CSV table of C-alpha atoms in Angstrom, one decimal:
chain,number,residue,atom,x,y,z
A,19,UNK,CA,-15.9,24.0,1.2
A,20,UNK,CA,-12.7,23.1,-0.6
A,21,UNK,CA,-11.8,19.5,0.3
A,22,UNK,CA,-13.8,16.3,0.5
A,23,UNK,CA,-11.9,13.1,1.7
A,24,UNK,CA,-13.5,9.8,1.1
A,25,UNK,CA,-12.2,6.7,2.9
A,26,UNK,CA,-13.4,3.1,2.5
A,27,UNK,CA,-11.9,-0.3,2.9
A,28,UNK,CA,-13.1,-1.4,-0.5
A,29,UNK,CA,-11.3,0.2,-3.5
A,30,UNK,CA,-14.3,-0.6,-5.8
A,31,UNK,CA,-16.8,1.0,-3.4
A,32,UNK,CA,-14.5,4.0,-3.0
A,33,UNK,CA,-14.3,4.5,-6.8
A,34,UNK,CA,-18.0,4.3,-7.2
A,35,UNK,CA,-18.7,6.6,-4.3
A,36,UNK,CA,-16.2,9.1,-5.7
A,37,UNK,CA,-18.0,9.1,-9.0
A,38,UNK,CA,-21.4,9.5,-7.2
A,39,UNK,CA,-20.1,12.5,-5.3
A,40,UNK,CA,-18.7,14.1,-8.4
A,41,UNK,CA,-22.0,13.6,-10.2
A,42,UNK,CA,-24.0,14.9,-7.3
A,43,UNK,CA,-21.9,18.1,-7.1
A,44,UNK,CA,-22.0,18.6,-10.8
A,45,UNK,CA,-25.9,18.3,-10.6
A,46,UNK,CA,-25.8,21.1,-8.1
A,47,UNK,CA,-24.0,23.2,-10.8
A,48,UNK,CA,-20.7,23.2,-8.9
A,49,UNK,CA,-17.6,23.6,-11.1
A,50,UNK,CA,-15.0,21.0,-10.2
A,51,UNK,CA,-11.4,21.3,-11.3
A,52,UNK,CA,-10.2,18.0,-12.7
A,53,UNK,CA,-6.6,19.1,-12.2
A,54,UNK,CA,-7.1,19.3,-8.4
A,55,UNK,CA,-8.6,15.9,-8.0
A,56,UNK,CA,-6.6,13.2,-6.2
A,57,UNK,CA,-8.1,9.9,-7.0
A,58,UNK,CA,-5.3,7.6,-5.8
A,59,UNK,CA,-5.1,5.1,-3.0
A,60,UNK,CA,-3.2,6.5,-0.1
A,61,UNK,CA,-2.6,4.6,3.1
A,62,UNK,CA,-1.1,7.7,4.9
A,63,UNK,CA,-1.9,11.3,4.2
A,64,UNK,CA,-1.7,14.7,5.9
A,65,UNK,CA,-4.6,17.1,6.1
A,66,UNK,CA,-4.9,20.3,8.0
A,67,UNK,CA,-1.9,19.3,10.2
A,68,UNK,CA,-3.2,15.9,11.0
A,69,UNK,CA,-1.6,12.6,9.8
A,70,UNK,CA,-4.1,9.9,8.9
A,71,UNK,CA,-3.0,6.3,8.7
A,72,UNK,CA,-5.9,4.4,7.2
A,73,UNK,CA,-4.5,0.9,7.4
A,74,UNK,CA,-3.9,1.3,11.1
A,75,UNK,CA,-7.1,3.3,11.6
A,76,UNK,CA,-5.1,6.0,13.4
A,77,UNK,CA,-5.0,9.8,13.3
A,78,UNK,CA,-2.5,12.1,15.0
A,79,UNK,CA,-1.7,15.7,15.1
A,80,UNK,CA,1.5,16.9,13.4
A,81,UNK,CA,4.2,17.9,16.0
A,82,UNK,CA,4.5,21.4,14.5
A,83,UNK,CA,0.8,22.1,14.9
A,84,UNK,CA,0.5,20.4,18.3
A,85,UNK,CA,3.0,22.7,20.0
A,86,UNK,CA,1.2,25.9,19.2
């Protein structure tokens, strides 16, 4: 497993949940790279060829991936 995406309407809840997940994984002796963490609010992001629009609660496949 490489990626974990957390989405929540409340920025405070999202921050706390992120810290809880990091702590949980560290307790399992997982090594986490602080350089690879993205802890910023994004309303639109792409992941595995899908475009997520969190404000509009929409997800759509990227045209390049959809035509294959």
